[in-house]
Amino acid sequence: MSSKSEKEKLAKIRNDLIIQDQETRKALDSIKPLFAAHGANGMHNVSIMFNNKLSEILHEYYKVGLELFDGGFLDAVVFNYILDAYSECINILDEILIYLKTNKIFYPSNNAYVIGLIRKYINISEGLYAFDLKNNLDKAIFSYSISHMKKGYLIDIDKAMDDMKPDLIKLGIDPEPLKEYFFIPKEKVVMLKIRPKKDIKK
């Protein structure tokens, strides 16, 4: 049985998804007729895909007595991976709609810029659909590491692994191979080590 905080978090996410689902449908209905000849019909509703993937992951968690929103490192890695894919697709839809309006594209078109965005949307949404907790966790860890590096943070791999290990074992995932998928750039580590210490006497 999930905790009150878990239920509240999920309720908020799903309420937001109901609203966003309508917006996603409208966006796709506007784009598909204009670019059907260039693969736009392959654009599926990413709001539904995200909700389905979240439900799939929750099922894996709940059947072994885990919660997705209890603040663990693994939880952050998994949820951020699917959320980032979802958010990127929503941003692409917004970008396409703005471009269509700005450039007054109201009839079927072969605009290369929009076609490129459509393909990007399809690739990312298909990656979200295909994500498997047990087989693709390496991708999520690598993505999480890259994201934190861009913000100026380095992950302590040993602490992260210690935090994840009990949950991974419950989920039937071997922890050992995953350590190799953290992205820690050597140049950044060296830079941090040679940074001069501040002289507190001055």
mmCIF file of C-alpha atoms in Angstrom:
data_model
loop_
_atom_site.group_PDB
_atom_site.id
_atom_site.type_symbol
_atom_site.label_atom_id
_atom_site.label_comp_id
_atom_site.label_asym_id
_atom_site.label_seq_id
_atom_site.Cartn_x
_atom_site.Cartn_y
_atom_site.Cartn_z
ATOM 1 C CA MET A 1 0.000 0.000 0.000
ATOM 2 C CA SER A 2 1.479 3.337 -1.023
ATOM 3 C CA SER A 3 2.018 6.155 1.457
ATOM 4 C CA LYS A 4 -0.028 9.354 1.609
ATOM 5 C CA SER A 5 2.814 11.417 0.122
ATOM 6 C CA GLU A 6 3.176 8.951 -2.770
ATOM 7 C CA LYS A 7 -0.551 9.133 -3.503
ATOM 8 C CA GLU A 8 -0.542 12.933 -3.346
ATOM 9 C CA LYS A 9 2.427 13.204 -5.705
ATOM 10 C CA LEU A 10 0.833 10.834 -8.214
ATOM 11 C CA ALA A 11 -2.523 12.609 -7.991
ATOM 12 C CA LYS A 12 -0.876 15.923 -8.887
ATOM 13 C CA ILE A 13 1.065 14.403 -11.792
ATOM 14 C CA ARG A 14 -2.039 12.748 -13.206
ATOM 15 C CA ASN A 15 -4.183 15.855 -12.812
ATOM 16 C CA ASP A 16 -1.564 17.827 -14.740
ATOM 17 C CA LEU A 17 -1.490 15.078 -17.373
ATOM 18 C CA ILE A 18 -5.242 15.302 -17.939
ATOM 19 C CA ILE A 19 -4.864 18.988 -18.803
ATOM 20 C CA GLN A 20 -1.728 18.484 -20.902
ATOM 21 C CA ASP A 21 -3.279 15.543 -22.756
ATOM 22 C CA GLN A 22 -5.915 17.853 -24.222
ATOM 23 C CA GLU A 23 -3.265 20.341 -25.328
ATOM 24 C CA THR A 24 -1.163 17.553 -26.855
ATOM 25 C CA ARG A 25 -4.133 16.256 -28.828
ATOM 26 C CA LYS A 26 -4.878 19.735 -30.183
ATOM 27 C CA ALA A 27 -1.254 20.258 -31.187
ATOM 28 C CA LEU A 28 -1.069 16.925 -33.007
ATOM 29 C CA ASP A 29 -4.401 17.583 -34.741
ATOM 30 C CA SER A 30 -2.942 20.852 -36.046
ATOM 31 C CA ILE A 31 0.377 19.391 -37.198
ATOM 32 C CA LYS A 32 -0.561 16.041 -38.726
ATOM 33 C CA PRO A 33 -2.678 17.268 -41.667
ATOM 34 C CA LEU A 34 0.074 19.676 -42.708
ATOM 35 C CA PHE A 35 2.913 17.132 -42.629
ATOM 36 C CA ALA A 36 1.198 13.767 -43.123
ATOM 37 C CA ALA A 37 3.310 13.172 -46.222
ATOM 38 C CA HIS A 38 6.458 13.551 -44.128
ATOM 39 C CA GLY A 39 5.718 11.122 -41.305
ATOM 40 C CA ALA A 40 3.657 13.299 -38.967
ATOM 41 C CA ASN A 41 1.060 10.534 -38.606
ATOM 42 C CA GLY A 42 3.743 8.670 -36.667
ATOM 43 C CA MET A 43 3.525 11.288 -33.905
ATOM 44 C CA HIS A 44 1.683 9.638 -31.012
ATOM 45 C CA ASN A 45 0.296 11.411 -27.975
ATOM 46 C CA VAL A 46 3.296 11.691 -25.665
ATOM 47 C CA SER A 47 1.086 12.578 -22.684
ATOM 48 C CA ILE A 48 -0.572 9.171 -22.919
ATOM 49 C CA MET A 49 2.798 7.506 -23.498
ATOM 50 C CA PHE A 50 4.244 9.151 -20.388
ATOM 51 C CA ASN A 51 1.268 8.142 -18.259
ATOM 52 C CA ASN A 52 1.465 4.542 -19.496
ATOM 53 C CA LYS A 53 5.213 4.359 -18.863
ATOM 54 C CA LEU A 54 4.798 5.816 -15.385
ATOM 55 C CA SER A 55 2.124 3.195 -14.604
ATOM 56 C CA GLU A 56 4.413 0.446 -15.909
ATOM 57 C CA ILE A 57 7.286 1.571 -13.676
ATOM 58 C CA LEU A 58 5.010 1.979 -10.653
ATOM 59 C CA HIS A 59 3.798 -1.594 -11.142
ATOM 60 C CA GLU A 60 7.408 -2.833 -11.013
ATOM 61 C CA TYR A 61 8.045 -0.807 -7.873
ATOM 62 C CA TYR A 62 4.877 -1.625 -5.988
ATOM 63 C CA LYS A 63 5.037 -5.365 -6.530
ATOM 64 C CA VAL A 64 8.308 -5.455 -4.530
ATOM 65 C CA GLY A 65 7.182 -2.973 -1.880
ATOM 66 C CA LEU A 66 8.989 0.136 -3.169
ATOM 67 C CA GLU A 67 7.739 3.664 -3.813
ATOM 68 C CA LEU A 68 8.835 5.889 -6.674
ATOM 69 C CA PHE A 69 8.757 9.157 -4.747
ATOM 70 C CA ASP A 70 10.503 8.369 -1.486
ATOM 71 C CA GLY A 71 13.571 10.502 -2.242
ATOM 72 C CA GLY A 72 16.005 7.743 -3.216
ATOM 73 C CA PHE A 73 18.689 8.206 -5.862
ATOM 74 C CA LEU A 74 17.279 5.465 -8.092
ATOM 75 C CA ASP A 75 13.841 7.053 -7.983
ATOM 76 C CA ALA A 76 15.243 10.400 -9.144
ATOM 77 C CA VAL A 77 17.197 8.747 -11.970
ATOM 78 C CA VAL A 78 14.201 6.799 -13.283
ATOM 79 C CA PHE A 79 11.557 9.500 -12.949
ATOM 80 C CA ASN A 80 13.765 12.255 -14.367
ATOM 81 C CA TYR A 81 14.592 10.121 -17.394
ATOM 82 C CA ILE A 82 10.974 9.622 -18.439
ATOM 83 C CA LEU A 83 9.990 13.154 -17.405
ATOM 84 C CA ASP A 84 12.794 14.694 -19.456
ATOM 85 C CA ALA A 85 11.722 12.756 -22.555
ATOM 86 C CA TYR A 86 8.113 13.803 -22.036
ATOM 87 C CA SER A 87 9.010 17.458 -21.422
ATOM 88 C CA GLU A 88 11.264 17.594 -24.474
ATOM 89 C CA CYS A 89 8.460 16.305 -26.690
ATOM 90 C CA ILE A 90 6.022 18.879 -25.281
ATOM 91 C CA ASN A 91 8.577 21.624 -25.953
ATOM 92 C CA ILE A 92 8.993 20.379 -29.531
ATOM 93 C CA LEU A 93 5.224 20.581 -30.083
ATOM 94 C CA ASP A 94 5.197 24.138 -28.745
ATOM 95 C CA GLU A 95 8.113 25.037 -30.992
ATOM 96 C CA ILE A 96 6.375 23.614 -34.065
ATOM 97 C CA LEU A 97 3.116 25.458 -33.347
ATOM 98 C CA ILE A 98 4.909 28.775 -32.841
ATOM 99 C CA TYR A 99 6.870 28.253 -36.059
ATOM 100 C CA LEU A 100 3.724 27.402 -38.039
ATOM 101 C CA LYS A 101 1.938 30.498 -36.771
ATOM 102 C CA THR A 102 4.928 32.819 -37.265
ATOM 103 C CA ASN A 103 5.547 31.567 -40.791
ATOM 104 C CA LYS A 104 1.841 31.338 -41.668
ATOM 105 C CA ILE A 105 1.956 27.659 -42.656
ATOM 106 C CA PHE A 106 -1.699 26.651 -42.919
ATOM 107 C CA TYR A 107 -1.539 24.160 -45.801
ATOM 108 C CA PRO A 108 0.411 20.915 -46.415
ATOM 109 C CA SER A 109 4.097 21.746 -46.467
ATOM 110 C CA ASN A 110 7.547 20.245 -46.936
ATOM 111 C CA ASN A 111 9.258 22.728 -44.608
ATOM 112 C CA ALA A 112 12.562 21.080 -43.646
ATOM 113 C CA TYR A 113 12.764 22.714 -40.228
ATOM 114 C CA VAL A 114 9.403 21.386 -39.094
ATOM 115 C CA ILE A 115 10.087 17.959 -40.600
ATOM 116 C CA GLY A 116 13.286 17.803 -38.554
ATOM 117 C CA LEU A 117 11.363 18.630 -35.367
ATOM 118 C CA ILE A 118 8.732 16.002 -36.187
ATOM 119 C CA ARG A 119 11.402 13.337 -36.565
ATOM 120 C CA LYS A 120 13.009 14.435 -33.317
ATOM 121 C CA TYR A 121 9.645 14.170 -31.534
ATOM 122 C CA ILE A 122 9.076 10.681 -32.907
ATOM 123 C CA ASN A 123 12.561 9.478 -31.919
ATOM 124 C CA ILE A 124 12.278 10.777 -28.359
ATOM 125 C CA SER A 125 8.718 9.545 -27.822
ATOM 126 C CA GLU A 126 9.610 6.110 -29.201
ATOM 127 C CA GLY A 127 12.541 6.013 -26.766
ATOM 128 C CA LEU A 128 10.138 6.790 -23.932
ATOM 129 C CA TYR A 129 7.782 4.042 -25.093
ATOM 130 C CA ALA A 130 10.627 1.521 -25.326
ATOM 131 C CA PHE A 131 12.217 2.344 -21.954
ATOM 132 C CA ASP A 132 12.444 -0.763 -19.794
ATOM 133 C CA LEU A 133 13.373 -0.424 -16.149
ATOM 134 C CA LYS A 134 15.419 -3.616 -16.010
ATOM 135 C CA ASN A 135 17.169 -3.345 -19.365
ATOM 136 C CA ASN A 136 17.644 0.380 -19.936
ATOM 137 C CA LEU A 137 18.613 1.742 -16.542
ATOM 138 C CA ASP A 138 22.128 2.358 -17.891
ATOM 139 C CA LYS A 139 20.711 5.011 -20.250
ATOM 140 C CA ALA A 140 18.864 6.709 -17.401
ATOM 141 C CA ILE A 141 21.983 6.840 -15.219
ATOM 142 C CA PHE A 142 24.104 8.249 -18.034
ATOM 143 C CA SER A 143 21.461 10.872 -18.842
ATOM 144 C CA TYR A 144 21.127 11.859 -15.172
ATOM 145 C CA SER A 145 24.900 12.245 -14.854
ATOM 146 C CA ILE A 146 25.088 14.435 -17.969
ATOM 147 C CA SER A 147 22.218 16.596 -16.750
ATOM 148 C CA HIS A 148 23.896 17.195 -13.388
ATOM 149 C CA MET A 149 27.260 17.883 -14.986
ATOM 150 C CA LYS A 150 25.672 20.628 -17.098
ATOM 151 C CA LYS A 151 24.428 22.236 -13.887
ATOM 152 C CA GLY A 152 27.909 22.078 -12.390
ATOM 153 C CA TYR A 153 27.384 19.073 -10.105
ATOM 154 C CA LEU A 154 29.422 15.894 -9.885
ATOM 155 C CA ILE A 155 27.838 12.727 -8.535
ATOM 156 C CA ASP A 156 29.589 10.714 -5.832
ATOM 157 C CA ILE A 157 29.343 7.322 -7.526
ATOM 158 C CA ASP A 158 30.016 5.245 -4.419
ATOM 159 C CA LYS A 159 27.320 7.036 -2.410
ATOM 160 C CA ALA A 160 24.892 6.798 -5.303
ATOM 161 C CA MET A 161 25.496 3.068 -5.680
ATOM 162 C CA ASP A 162 25.154 2.478 -1.931
ATOM 163 C CA ASP A 163 21.833 4.314 -2.002
ATOM 164 C CA MET A 164 20.524 2.422 -5.043
ATOM 165 C CA LYS A 165 21.770 -1.065 -4.253
ATOM 166 C CA PRO A 166 18.987 -2.242 -1.873
ATOM 167 C CA ASP A 167 16.256 -1.091 -4.275
ATOM 168 C CA LEU A 168 18.015 -2.553 -7.305
ATOM 169 C CA ILE A 169 18.277 -5.930 -5.603
ATOM 170 C CA LYS A 170 14.561 -5.853 -4.747
ATOM 171 C CA LEU A 171 13.782 -5.048 -8.364
ATOM 172 C CA GLY A 172 15.916 -7.955 -9.556
ATOM 173 C CA ILE A 173 18.545 -5.719 -11.186
ATOM 174 C CA ASP A 174 22.254 -6.463 -10.839
ATOM 175 C CA PRO A 175 23.850 -3.273 -9.390
ATOM 176 C CA GLU A 176 27.480 -3.950 -10.375
ATOM 177 C CA PRO A 177 27.400 -3.275 -14.148
ATOM 178 C CA LEU A 178 25.569 0.026 -13.605
ATOM 179 C CA LYS A 179 28.544 1.716 -11.977
ATOM 180 C CA GLU A 180 30.167 2.003 -15.400
ATOM 181 C CA TYR A 181 27.401 4.215 -16.770
ATOM 182 C CA PHE A 182 27.916 7.266 -14.575
ATOM 183 C CA PHE A 183 29.417 10.066 -16.643
ATOM 184 C CA ILE A 184 32.202 11.830 -14.762
ATOM 185 C CA PRO A 185 34.444 13.825 -17.122
ATOM 186 C CA LYS A 186 38.104 13.459 -16.141
ATOM 187 C CA GLU A 187 38.939 17.021 -17.188
ATOM 188 C CA LYS A 188 36.351 18.411 -14.769
ATOM 189 C CA VAL A 189 37.635 16.278 -11.902
ATOM 190 C CA VAL A 190 41.191 17.457 -12.529
ATOM 191 C CA MET A 191 40.025 21.075 -12.693
ATOM 192 C CA LEU A 192 38.280 20.746 -9.343
ATOM 193 C CA LYS A 193 41.332 19.183 -7.741
ATOM 194 C CA ILE A 194 43.766 21.883 -8.870
ATOM 195 C CA ARG A 195 41.514 24.836 -8.018
ATOM 196 C CA PRO A 196 43.487 26.944 -5.499
ATOM 197 C CA LYS A 197 42.167 27.040 -1.958
ATOM 198 C CA LYS A 198 40.907 30.362 -0.687
ATOM 199 C CA ASP A 199 43.234 32.004 1.789
ATOM 200 C CA ILE A 200 40.962 32.722 4.733
ATOM 201 C CA LYS A 201 43.600 34.962 6.339
ATOM 202 C CA LYS A 202 43.186 37.621 3.644
#
